[in-house]
Amino acid sequence: MVKHRYSFFLGCVIPNRLPQIEAATRLIAPKLDIELVEMKGASCCPAPGVIKSFDKDTWLSITARNLAIAEENGLDILVLCNGCYGTLIAGVHDLKDPVTLKRINKILKGTGHQFQGKITAKHLVEVLYNDIGKEAIEETVVNPIDARFAIHIGCHLLKPSDIRPWGVVEDFTLVDELVEALGGTIVDYKLKDMCCGAGGGLRSAELEVSLDMVREKLEAMKQAKIDAMVNVCNFCHLQFDLGQMQANKHFGTDYQIPVLYYTQLLGLAQGFTPKQMGLDKHYISVAPFLEKIGMSV
Amino acid sequence: MTLLIDRRVINGSKIDGKLADDMTKAGLDRIRSCIQCGTCTGSCPAGRRTAYRTRQLIRKALLGLREEVLSDPNLWLCSTCGTCTERCPRKIDVTEAILYLRNLSCQAGYMRPEHQGVSHKLIETGHAVPIDDPKWSKMREELGLDPLPPTVHSYPKAVKEIQHIIKQTGFDKLVNYKESKKDGKT
Ligand code: SF4
Ligand code: SF4
């Protein structure tokens, strides 16, 4: 019996660059009584660092259209990307103002969509921690993962904190707890709260600065002697995985830190194979981590 | 008596007091209460490795150095991490202020070709990062997914809707969409 239903927002990077995260999430969901209802015709969120930097009204109008599609489903959104989450939740917030809502709905006229402010967006972490619960997740674990993990939370999951449900902006432990529920050990590291450097249009136009930021985090993770890093944002994931490869090339380093999105790790714990979780599709080999937990790609 | 410090004289003709007014109107009125404490700069991961100084940017904006602020490439080094906003003792939404200045910068014609490229993809497909190579669809299929996701990629009508919005807001003109097609630039 399905207990939890959400409009499933994919964004751009997950379906078009990291489909392994989409595949993993679609597989783990039924085990937690989650039904993912498609948002047919949804677009780019649009990205808060780029499109919102260029023109706020365009950004808010396209956001409103995405929100309207979820509203037509009659369901709150489940979103996997911190950037998309940041956009959608800011959209919900900005569109609470009746004057703004009217103005934006006027722009939407002719698209067949109007947003009424009846739904909101929830990040995967919020759904797993608050709606499903750690205990229910633990019950689905058939293969506890005994390894050392560094967690990267990502900026837009937590900030701006006044329109987030957490009540904290530092020492955020929910992701740590969700990984511990799968049997993992959390290793603290320097700069845990630091940005990955992908956002704000840096990955597209200031790659060197962007890679220098992720390099600093990778060095801190390496010093903490971890088996893998776990993230809850596909854009951070891309930066740590593809960006790690690019940073190695650019700075002459040789980081080899396996990168996992949370639902991929959860899937392994639930008994899915590394292949089903798309772990053979990463830029940085996940093999050393899998070997450590007695698996192979 | 000679002064031991160099004075930087700000030429009156460069000052545009309207910039701070514009920011106030856009809901960023708290910016006027900035005490130049530098907490924003001290929190900034981008400033730690570049010449970008958040505090300085805010000061220049308040002074009304419009052209200097809007043409400064450093304006585009912010990763929008939001740390400055959380820590500002005057509760200024520094990150939103930066985004607002970036909007003005684009209107003034300072836009990176890479950022125009991302915008053109959004206009053409509805995705800023679209499937633009069959290898991504192949990868989806290997994972047991449909070759195209159920997004704008599967609904041509949805792409038209995005284009309708973009026409309404004038985004196509802002990012030089038509023109760039004509002269083959991206
Ligand atoms: S932290 Fe706030 S008050 Fe301090 S310099 Fe930055 S914007 Fe001004
Ligand atoms: S939001 Fe931008 S300016 Fe503020 S601390 Fe982060 S990178 Fe620096």
Short mmCIF file of C-alpha atoms and ligand atoms in Angstrom, two decimals:
data_model
loop_
_atom_site.label_atom_id
_atom_site.label_comp_id
_atom_site.label_asym_id
_atom_site.label_seq_id
_atom_site.Cartn_x
_atom_site.Cartn_y
_atom_site.Cartn_z
CA MET A 1 0.00 0.00 0.00
CA VAL A 2 1.36 3.41 -0.99
CA LYS A 3 1.41 5.82 1.90
CA HIS A 4 3.46 8.70 0.56
CA ARG A 5 2.83 10.33 -2.80
CA TYR A 6 4.81 13.18 -4.33
CA SER A 7 5.16 15.03 -7.60
CA PHE A 8 8.62 13.93 -8.72
CA PHE A 9 10.72 16.86 -9.95
CA LEU A 10 13.73 15.83 -12.02
CA GLY A 11 15.29 19.13 -13.15
CA CYS A 12 18.06 19.00 -15.79
CA VAL A 13 21.24 17.41 -14.46
CA ILE A 14 19.64 14.24 -13.06
CA PRO A 15 17.72 13.04 -16.12
CA ASN A 16 20.17 14.43 -18.69
CA ARG A 17 23.62 13.85 -17.13
CA LEU A 18 23.31 11.65 -14.02
CA PRO A 19 20.43 9.27 -14.76
CA GLN A 20 21.97 6.81 -12.29
CA ILE A 21 20.54 9.01 -9.52
CA GLU A 22 17.10 8.94 -11.14
CA ALA A 23 17.27 5.16 -11.57
CA ALA A 24 18.42 4.60 -7.96
CA THR A 25 15.69 6.84 -6.58
CA ARG A 26 12.97 5.15 -8.62
CA LEU A 27 14.12 1.75 -7.28
CA ILE A 28 14.39 2.64 -3.56
CA ALA A 29 11.09 4.53 -3.41
CA PRO A 30 8.61 1.59 -3.43
CA LYS A 31 10.48 -0.06 -0.55
CA LEU A 32 9.62 3.00 1.55
CA ASP A 33 5.98 3.14 0.37
CA ILE A 34 6.75 6.19 -1.72
CA GLU A 35 4.96 6.76 -5.02
CA LEU A 36 6.67 9.13 -7.43
CA VAL A 37 4.08 10.80 -9.65
CA GLU A 38 5.55 12.25 -12.87
CA MET A 39 5.51 16.00 -13.52
CA LYS A 40 4.74 15.81 -17.23
CA GLY A 41 6.40 18.54 -19.26
CA ALA A 42 8.33 20.03 -16.32
CA SER A 43 11.37 22.08 -17.31
CA CYS A 44 14.59 23.40 -15.83
CA CYS A 45 13.74 24.65 -12.30
CA PRO A 46 15.29 27.20 -13.55
CA ALA A 47 18.75 27.19 -12.04
CA PRO A 48 19.07 29.78 -9.27
CA GLY A 49 22.73 30.61 -9.89
CA VAL A 50 22.39 31.23 -13.61
CA ILE A 51 18.87 32.09 -14.77
CA LYS A 52 17.99 33.96 -11.55
CA SER A 53 21.26 35.87 -11.95
CA PHE A 54 20.19 36.98 -15.41
CA ASP A 55 16.52 37.84 -14.99
CA LYS A 56 14.49 37.28 -11.86
CA ASP A 57 11.06 37.51 -13.51
CA THR A 58 11.92 34.87 -16.12
CA TRP A 59 13.24 32.67 -13.33
CA LEU A 60 10.13 33.11 -11.17
CA SER A 61 7.70 32.60 -14.08
CA ILE A 62 9.27 29.32 -15.17
CA THR A 63 9.40 28.22 -11.51
CA ALA A 64 5.72 29.06 -11.17
CA ARG A 65 4.93 26.90 -14.19
CA ASN A 66 6.75 23.95 -12.61
CA LEU A 67 4.95 24.52 -9.32
CA ALA A 68 1.63 24.67 -11.19
CA ILE A 69 2.31 21.29 -12.82
CA ALA A 70 2.80 19.77 -9.34
CA GLU A 71 -0.33 21.54 -8.13
CA GLU A 72 -2.29 20.02 -11.03
CA ASN A 73 -1.13 16.63 -9.69
CA GLY A 74 -2.49 17.71 -6.31
CA LEU A 75 0.80 16.73 -4.66
CA ASP A 76 3.76 18.40 -2.96
CA ILE A 77 7.04 18.09 -4.82
CA LEU A 78 9.88 15.70 -3.97
CA VAL A 79 13.12 17.19 -5.26
CA LEU A 80 16.62 15.65 -5.29
CA CYS A 81 18.76 18.69 -6.15
CA ASN A 82 19.67 21.46 -3.69
CA GLY A 83 19.61 24.04 -6.47
CA CYS A 84 16.16 22.99 -7.73
CA TYR A 85 15.01 22.88 -4.11
CA GLY A 86 16.33 26.40 -3.57
CA THR A 87 14.48 27.64 -6.64
CA LEU A 88 11.19 25.88 -5.95
CA ILE A 89 11.03 26.82 -2.26
CA ALA A 90 11.97 30.44 -3.04
CA GLY A 91 9.27 30.39 -5.72
CA VAL A 92 6.68 29.16 -3.22
CA HIS A 93 7.81 31.92 -0.84
CA ASP A 94 7.89 34.76 -3.38
CA LEU A 95 4.50 33.76 -4.83
CA LYS A 96 2.83 34.04 -1.43
CA ASP A 97 2.75 37.77 -2.10
CA PRO A 98 -0.59 38.33 -3.91
CA VAL A 99 0.75 41.16 -6.10
CA THR A 100 3.69 39.05 -7.30
CA LEU A 101 1.46 36.02 -7.83
CA LYS A 102 -0.93 38.05 -9.98
CA ARG A 103 1.89 39.50 -12.05
CA ILE A 104 3.53 36.11 -12.62
CA ASN A 105 0.25 34.33 -13.39
CA LYS A 106 -0.36 37.00 -16.02
CA ILE A 107 2.94 36.02 -17.66
CA LEU A 108 1.83 32.36 -17.48
CA LYS A 109 -1.42 33.15 -19.31
CA GLY A 110 -1.26 31.36 -22.61
CA THR A 111 0.70 28.42 -21.19
CA GLY A 112 -2.45 26.82 -19.78
CA HIS A 113 -1.01 26.88 -16.26
CA GLN A 114 -1.76 29.08 -13.26
CA PHE A 115 -0.23 28.65 -9.81
CA GLN A 116 -2.49 29.01 -6.80
CA GLY A 117 -0.05 28.49 -3.97
CA LYS A 118 -1.55 25.21 -2.78
CA ILE A 119 1.55 23.03 -2.78
CA THR A 120 5.15 23.24 -1.63
CA ALA A 121 8.45 21.52 -2.38
CA LYS A 122 10.27 19.09 -0.11
CA HIS A 123 13.87 18.03 -0.43
CA LEU A 124 14.66 14.31 -0.36
CA VAL A 125 16.21 14.74 3.11
CA GLU A 126 13.00 16.27 4.45
CA VAL A 127 10.89 13.48 2.96
CA LEU A 128 13.17 10.72 4.25
CA TYR A 129 13.76 12.18 7.69
CA ASN A 130 10.37 13.73 8.50
CA ASP A 131 7.79 11.90 6.36
CA ILE A 132 9.29 8.39 6.29
CA GLY A 133 11.53 8.35 9.36
CA LYS A 134 14.89 6.81 10.18
CA GLU A 135 13.35 3.70 11.74
CA ALA A 136 11.30 2.88 8.64
CA ILE A 137 14.43 3.31 6.52
CA GLU A 138 16.42 1.08 8.86
CA GLU A 139 13.76 -1.63 8.48
CA THR A 140 14.45 -1.82 4.74
CA VAL A 141 18.19 -2.40 5.25
CA VAL A 142 19.21 -5.97 4.40
CA ASN A 143 22.85 -5.23 3.77
CA PRO A 144 24.32 -2.80 6.34
CA ILE A 145 27.13 -0.69 4.90
CA ASP A 146 30.10 -0.71 7.26
CA ALA A 147 32.36 2.05 5.95
CA ARG A 148 33.70 5.51 6.75
CA PHE A 149 31.88 8.43 5.11
CA ALA A 150 32.35 12.16 4.74
CA ILE A 151 29.07 14.02 4.25
CA HIS A 152 28.70 17.05 2.00
CA ILE A 153 25.42 18.78 2.73
CA GLY A 154 25.49 21.56 0.14
CA CYS A 155 24.54 25.22 0.51
CA HIS A 156 21.00 25.50 -0.76
CA LEU A 157 19.64 22.68 1.35
CA LEU A 158 20.19 24.94 4.37
CA LYS A 159 20.34 28.50 3.09
CA PRO A 160 18.67 30.97 3.17
CA SER A 161 17.57 29.51 6.51
CA ASP A 162 14.53 31.76 6.94
CA ILE A 163 12.68 29.83 4.25
CA ARG A 164 13.90 26.36 5.25
CA PRO A 165 12.24 23.94 7.68
CA TRP A 166 15.35 22.97 9.68
CA GLY A 167 15.82 25.60 12.36
CA VAL A 168 19.62 25.29 12.08
CA VAL A 169 22.14 26.43 9.53
CA GLU A 170 25.28 24.86 11.01
CA ASP A 171 25.82 21.49 12.68
CA PHE A 172 23.09 19.99 10.51
CA THR A 173 23.08 16.28 11.38
CA LEU A 174 20.11 14.86 9.45
CA VAL A 175 22.14 13.51 6.53
CA ASP A 176 24.68 12.04 8.96
CA GLU A 177 21.86 10.27 10.77
CA LEU A 178 20.37 8.95 7.53
CA VAL A 179 23.75 7.46 6.60
CA GLU A 180 24.20 6.02 10.10
CA ALA A 181 20.80 4.35 9.69
CA LEU A 182 22.38 2.30 6.87
CA GLY A 183 25.29 1.19 9.08
CA GLY A 184 27.80 3.87 8.03
CA THR A 185 30.29 5.70 10.24
CA ILE A 186 30.44 9.48 9.84
CA VAL A 187 33.88 11.05 9.80
CA ASP A 188 34.14 14.74 10.57
CA TYR A 189 36.40 16.78 8.33
CA LYS A 190 37.64 20.31 7.97
CA LEU A 191 35.33 22.58 5.97
CA LYS A 192 32.31 20.27 6.13
CA ASP A 193 29.95 23.24 5.70
CA MET A 194 31.86 24.75 2.80
CA CYS A 195 30.34 25.20 -0.65
CA CYS A 196 31.34 22.73 -3.40
CA GLY A 197 31.90 25.62 -5.83
CA ALA A 198 29.53 24.47 -8.56
CA GLY A 199 26.79 27.07 -8.12
CA GLY A 200 26.31 30.69 -9.07
CA GLY A 201 27.27 30.08 -12.68
CA LEU A 202 30.86 29.24 -11.65
CA ARG A 203 30.96 25.78 -13.21
CA SER A 204 29.88 27.25 -16.54
CA ALA A 205 31.94 30.45 -16.67
CA GLU A 206 34.60 30.34 -13.91
CA LEU A 207 35.66 26.71 -13.96
CA GLU A 208 39.07 27.28 -12.42
CA VAL A 209 37.69 29.05 -9.33
CA SER A 210 34.95 26.44 -9.13
CA LEU A 211 37.43 23.53 -9.24
CA ASP A 212 39.71 25.21 -6.73
CA MET A 213 36.85 25.17 -4.24
CA VAL A 214 36.10 21.47 -4.67
CA ARG A 215 39.82 20.73 -4.54
CA GLU A 216 39.99 22.27 -1.07
CA LYS A 217 37.15 20.06 0.12
CA LEU A 218 38.63 16.93 -1.49
CA GLU A 219 41.94 17.54 0.28
CA ALA A 220 40.15 17.82 3.63
CA MET A 221 38.22 14.60 2.90
CA LYS A 222 41.39 12.79 1.93
CA GLN A 223 43.03 13.77 5.20
CA ALA A 224 40.03 12.38 7.07
CA LYS A 225 40.73 8.91 5.55
CA ILE A 226 37.27 8.09 4.33
CA ASP A 227 36.01 5.29 2.08
CA ALA A 228 33.54 7.46 0.18
CA MET A 229 31.74 10.79 0.30
CA VAL A 230 27.95 11.00 0.35
CA ASN A 231 25.93 13.93 -0.99
CA VAL A 232 22.29 14.89 -1.29
CA CYS A 233 22.50 17.14 -4.35
CA ASN A 234 23.16 16.04 -7.92
CA PHE A 235 24.92 19.29 -8.80
CA CYS A 236 27.31 18.85 -5.84
CA HIS A 237 27.57 15.20 -6.95
CA LEU A 238 28.60 16.26 -10.45
CA GLN A 239 31.13 18.68 -9.00
CA PHE A 240 32.67 16.03 -6.72
CA ASP A 241 32.70 13.30 -9.36
CA LEU A 242 33.31 14.93 -12.76
CA GLY A 243 34.84 17.98 -11.03
CA GLN A 244 37.26 15.74 -9.14
CA MET A 245 38.51 14.35 -12.42
CA GLN A 246 38.80 17.86 -13.88
CA ALA A 247 40.55 19.16 -10.74
CA ASN A 248 43.06 16.30 -10.91
CA LYS A 249 43.86 17.24 -14.47
CA HIS A 250 43.95 20.95 -13.80
CA PHE A 251 45.97 20.98 -10.58
CA GLY A 252 48.01 17.82 -11.11
CA THR A 253 46.47 16.13 -8.07
CA ASP A 254 45.36 12.50 -7.82
CA TYR A 255 42.27 12.38 -5.65
CA GLN A 256 40.38 9.11 -5.88
CA ILE A 257 37.42 9.66 -3.57
CA PRO A 258 34.33 7.66 -4.54
CA VAL A 259 31.20 9.83 -4.70
CA LEU A 260 27.72 8.54 -3.88
CA TYR A 261 24.35 10.22 -3.94
CA TYR A 262 22.35 9.16 -0.86
CA THR A 263 19.75 7.09 -2.72
CA GLN A 264 22.54 5.07 -4.37
CA LEU A 265 23.93 4.15 -0.94
CA LEU A 266 20.44 3.44 0.37
CA GLY A 267 19.86 1.15 -2.62
CA LEU A 268 23.01 -0.86 -1.86
CA ALA A 269 21.83 -1.23 1.74
CA GLN A 270 18.42 -2.38 0.49
CA GLY A 271 20.06 -5.15 -1.53
CA PHE A 272 20.16 -3.65 -5.01
CA THR A 273 23.29 -4.33 -7.04
CA PRO A 274 25.95 -1.68 -7.72
CA LYS A 275 24.97 -1.90 -11.39
CA GLN A 276 21.32 -1.18 -10.63
CA MET A 277 22.51 1.90 -8.70
CA GLY A 278 24.54 2.94 -11.76
CA LEU A 279 27.83 2.85 -9.86
CA ASP A 280 29.59 1.73 -13.04
CA LYS A 281 28.72 5.10 -14.59
CA HIS A 282 30.85 7.33 -12.35
CA TYR A 283 33.84 9.40 -13.45
CA ILE A 284 35.87 8.47 -10.34
CA SER A 285 35.91 4.72 -9.76
CA VAL A 286 33.67 3.49 -6.95
CA ALA A 287 35.44 0.09 -7.00
CA PRO A 288 37.71 0.65 -3.94
CA PHE A 289 34.67 1.51 -1.81
CA LEU A 290 32.70 -1.48 -3.09
CA GLU A 291 35.64 -3.76 -2.40
CA LYS A 292 35.78 -2.47 1.16
CA ILE A 293 32.14 -3.49 1.70
CA GLY A 294 32.59 -6.82 -0.06
CA MET A 295 31.00 -5.97 -3.41
CA SER A 296 32.18 -5.30 -6.93
CA VAL A 297 30.90 -3.25 -9.86
CA MET B 1 50.74 69.20 6.13
CA THR B 2 50.89 66.16 3.95
CA LEU B 3 48.48 63.35 4.42
CA LEU B 4 50.04 59.98 5.04
CA ILE B 5 47.30 58.19 3.19
CA ASP B 6 46.32 58.43 -0.40
CA ARG B 7 42.92 59.84 -0.93
CA ARG B 8 40.81 58.20 -3.53
CA VAL B 9 38.71 60.94 -4.96
CA ILE B 10 35.49 59.67 -6.35
CA ASN B 11 34.54 61.75 -9.30
CA GLY B 12 31.04 63.15 -8.92
CA SER B 13 30.04 62.33 -12.46
CA LYS B 14 30.58 58.61 -11.79
CA ILE B 15 28.15 58.55 -8.89
CA ASP B 16 24.63 57.40 -9.54
CA GLY B 17 22.60 57.70 -6.34
CA LYS B 18 19.71 55.96 -8.07
CA LEU B 19 21.42 52.59 -7.74
CA ALA B 20 20.79 52.42 -4.00
CA ASP B 21 17.24 53.64 -4.58
CA ASP B 22 16.68 50.93 -7.16
CA MET B 23 17.94 48.32 -4.70
CA THR B 24 15.64 49.70 -2.03
CA LYS B 25 12.68 49.46 -4.38
CA ALA B 26 13.61 45.87 -5.19
CA GLY B 27 13.16 45.01 -1.51
CA LEU B 28 16.84 45.27 -0.58
CA ASP B 29 16.34 48.34 1.62
CA ARG B 30 18.40 46.93 4.48
CA ILE B 31 21.50 47.38 2.38
CA ARG B 32 21.58 51.00 3.56
CA SER B 33 22.32 49.80 7.09
CA CYS B 34 25.63 48.15 6.11
CA ILE B 35 28.34 48.99 8.66
CA GLN B 36 31.20 47.70 6.48
CA CYS B 37 32.15 45.16 9.12
CA GLY B 38 33.49 42.71 6.52
CA THR B 39 31.74 39.65 7.95
CA CYS B 40 30.49 38.90 4.44
CA THR B 41 34.00 38.97 2.98
CA GLY B 42 35.30 36.90 5.89
CA SER B 43 32.68 34.23 5.19
CA CYS B 44 33.12 34.09 1.46
CA PRO B 45 34.59 30.92 -0.11
CA ALA B 46 35.01 32.74 -3.44
CA GLY B 47 36.78 35.71 -1.85
CA ARG B 48 39.20 33.36 -0.14
CA ARG B 49 40.84 32.47 -3.45
CA THR B 50 40.15 35.48 -5.67
CA ALA B 51 40.20 39.28 -5.57
CA TYR B 52 36.44 39.35 -5.10
CA ARG B 53 35.45 41.30 -1.97
CA THR B 54 31.79 41.19 -0.99
CA ARG B 55 32.02 44.11 1.45
CA GLN B 56 33.65 46.27 -1.21
CA LEU B 57 30.95 45.43 -3.70
CA ILE B 58 28.24 46.47 -1.25
CA ARG B 59 30.09 49.70 -0.51
CA LYS B 60 30.48 50.55 -4.16
CA ALA B 61 26.82 49.82 -4.82
CA LEU B 62 25.83 52.10 -1.94
CA LEU B 63 28.11 54.84 -3.20
CA GLY B 64 26.39 54.57 -6.55
CA LEU B 65 29.38 53.51 -8.63
CA ARG B 66 26.96 51.88 -11.04
CA GLU B 67 29.18 51.39 -14.03
CA GLU B 68 32.11 50.13 -11.94
CA VAL B 69 29.92 47.60 -10.11
CA LEU B 70 27.99 46.35 -13.12
CA SER B 71 31.03 45.92 -15.35
CA ASP B 72 33.16 44.23 -12.66
CA PRO B 73 33.86 40.59 -13.64
CA ASN B 74 34.26 39.82 -9.91
CA LEU B 75 30.49 40.20 -9.59
CA TRP B 76 30.33 36.79 -11.26
CA LEU B 77 32.61 34.98 -8.78
CA CYS B 78 29.91 34.53 -6.12
CA SER B 79 28.78 30.90 -5.88
CA THR B 80 25.52 32.04 -4.20
CA CYS B 81 26.36 29.90 -1.17
CA GLY B 82 24.38 32.21 1.10
CA THR B 83 26.86 32.25 3.99
CA CYS B 84 27.21 36.06 3.98
CA THR B 85 23.44 36.48 4.21
CA GLU B 86 23.27 34.15 7.22
CA ARG B 87 26.06 35.97 9.03
CA CYS B 88 25.50 39.65 8.22
CA PRO B 89 24.97 41.39 11.57
CA ARG B 90 22.64 43.91 9.89
CA LYS B 91 20.51 41.14 8.38
CA ILE B 92 21.17 42.33 4.85
CA ASP B 93 20.27 39.78 2.19
CA VAL B 94 23.69 40.08 0.60
CA THR B 95 23.24 37.13 -1.79
CA GLU B 96 19.95 38.54 -3.14
CA ALA B 97 21.68 41.91 -3.55
CA ILE B 98 24.38 40.25 -5.65
CA LEU B 99 21.74 38.52 -7.79
CA TYR B 100 19.96 41.84 -8.25
CA LEU B 101 23.19 43.54 -9.34
CA ARG B 102 23.82 40.68 -11.74
CA ASN B 103 20.38 41.26 -13.28
CA LEU B 104 21.32 44.92 -13.81
CA SER B 105 24.71 43.88 -15.16
CA CYS B 106 23.01 41.70 -17.80
CA GLN B 107 20.64 44.54 -18.70
CA ALA B 108 23.69 46.75 -19.17
CA GLY B 109 25.01 44.19 -21.65
CA TYR B 110 27.69 42.51 -19.53
CA MET B 111 26.97 38.86 -20.04
CA ARG B 112 29.42 36.00 -20.29
CA PRO B 113 29.19 33.99 -23.54
CA GLU B 114 28.96 30.79 -21.46
CA HIS B 115 25.96 32.19 -19.62
CA GLN B 116 24.34 33.23 -22.88
CA GLY B 117 24.90 29.70 -24.11
CA VAL B 118 23.13 28.19 -21.10
CA SER B 119 20.25 30.63 -21.64
CA HIS B 120 19.97 29.72 -25.32
CA LYS B 121 19.69 26.04 -24.38
CA LEU B 122 16.90 26.88 -21.97
CA ILE B 123 15.08 28.80 -24.71
CA GLU B 124 15.52 26.05 -27.28
CA THR B 125 14.74 23.00 -25.12
CA GLY B 126 13.33 24.08 -21.75
CA HIS B 127 16.38 22.52 -20.10
CA ALA B 128 19.50 24.58 -19.27
CA VAL B 129 21.32 21.22 -19.46
CA PRO B 130 19.49 19.24 -22.16
CA ILE B 131 20.11 15.87 -23.75
CA ASP B 132 22.24 17.20 -26.61
CA ASP B 133 24.05 13.96 -27.42
CA PRO B 134 22.51 10.50 -27.97
CA LYS B 135 24.98 9.05 -25.44
CA TRP B 136 22.86 10.40 -22.55
CA SER B 137 19.73 8.63 -23.84
CA LYS B 138 21.75 5.45 -24.27
CA MET B 139 22.95 5.76 -20.69
CA ARG B 140 19.34 6.18 -19.51
CA GLU B 141 18.32 3.04 -21.37
CA GLU B 142 21.17 1.04 -19.86
CA LEU B 143 19.76 1.97 -16.48
CA GLY B 144 16.29 0.75 -17.44
CA LEU B 145 14.89 4.27 -17.92
CA ASP B 146 13.05 5.67 -20.95
CA PRO B 147 15.47 7.24 -23.46
CA LEU B 148 13.86 10.63 -22.79
CA PRO B 149 12.69 11.79 -19.35
CA PRO B 150 9.03 12.81 -18.88
CA THR B 151 10.06 16.47 -18.89
CA VAL B 152 9.93 19.08 -21.67
CA HIS B 153 12.01 16.56 -23.62
CA SER B 154 8.92 14.35 -24.05
CA TYR B 155 6.40 17.14 -24.63
CA PRO B 156 7.04 19.56 -27.53
CA LYS B 157 4.04 21.61 -26.39
CA ALA B 158 5.80 22.21 -23.06
CA VAL B 159 8.81 23.69 -24.87
CA LYS B 160 6.41 26.11 -26.60
CA GLU B 161 5.07 27.11 -23.18
CA ILE B 162 8.58 27.95 -21.97
CA GLN B 163 9.17 29.96 -25.14
CA HIS B 164 5.90 31.80 -24.56
CA ILE B 165 7.09 32.83 -21.06
CA ILE B 166 10.42 33.92 -22.46
CA LYS B 167 8.75 36.14 -25.05
CA GLN B 168 6.59 37.71 -22.34
CA THR B 169 9.56 38.61 -20.14
CA GLY B 170 11.85 39.60 -23.01
CA PHE B 171 14.48 37.09 -21.89
CA ASP B 172 15.26 36.21 -25.51
CA LYS B 173 16.30 39.80 -26.17
CA LEU B 174 18.22 40.04 -22.90
CA VAL B 175 20.38 37.05 -23.79
CA ASN B 176 20.71 38.10 -27.41
CA TYR B 177 18.89 35.04 -28.66
CA LYS B 178 17.67 36.01 -32.14
CA GLU B 179 20.65 38.18 -32.94
CA SER B 180 23.15 35.53 -31.99
CA LYS B 181 21.38 33.12 -34.33
CA LYS B 182 21.68 35.61 -37.17
CA ASP B 183 25.38 36.25 -36.93
CA GLY B 184 26.17 32.72 -35.88
CA LYS B 185 27.66 33.72 -32.53
CA THR B 186 26.81 31.88 -29.33
S1 SF4 C 1 28.34 41.57 6.70
FE1 SF4 C 1 26.59 42.94 6.32
S2 SF4 C 1 27.03 44.81 7.51
FE2 SF4 C 1 28.95 43.64 7.37
S3 SF4 C 1 30.00 44.53 5.55
FE3 SF4 C 1 28.84 42.72 4.84
S4 SF4 C 1 26.85 43.56 4.16
FE4 SF4 C 1 27.83 45.15 5.45
S1 SF4 C 2 26.86 34.05 -1.26
FE1 SF4 C 2 28.49 34.72 -2.67
S2 SF4 C 2 29.32 36.58 -1.71
FE2 SF4 C 2 28.14 35.52 -0.12
S3 SF4 C 2 29.65 34.24 0.95
FE3 SF4 C 2 28.76 32.95 -0.65
S4 SF4 C 2 30.11 33.17 -2.45
FE4 SF4 C 2 30.59 34.86 -1.02
#
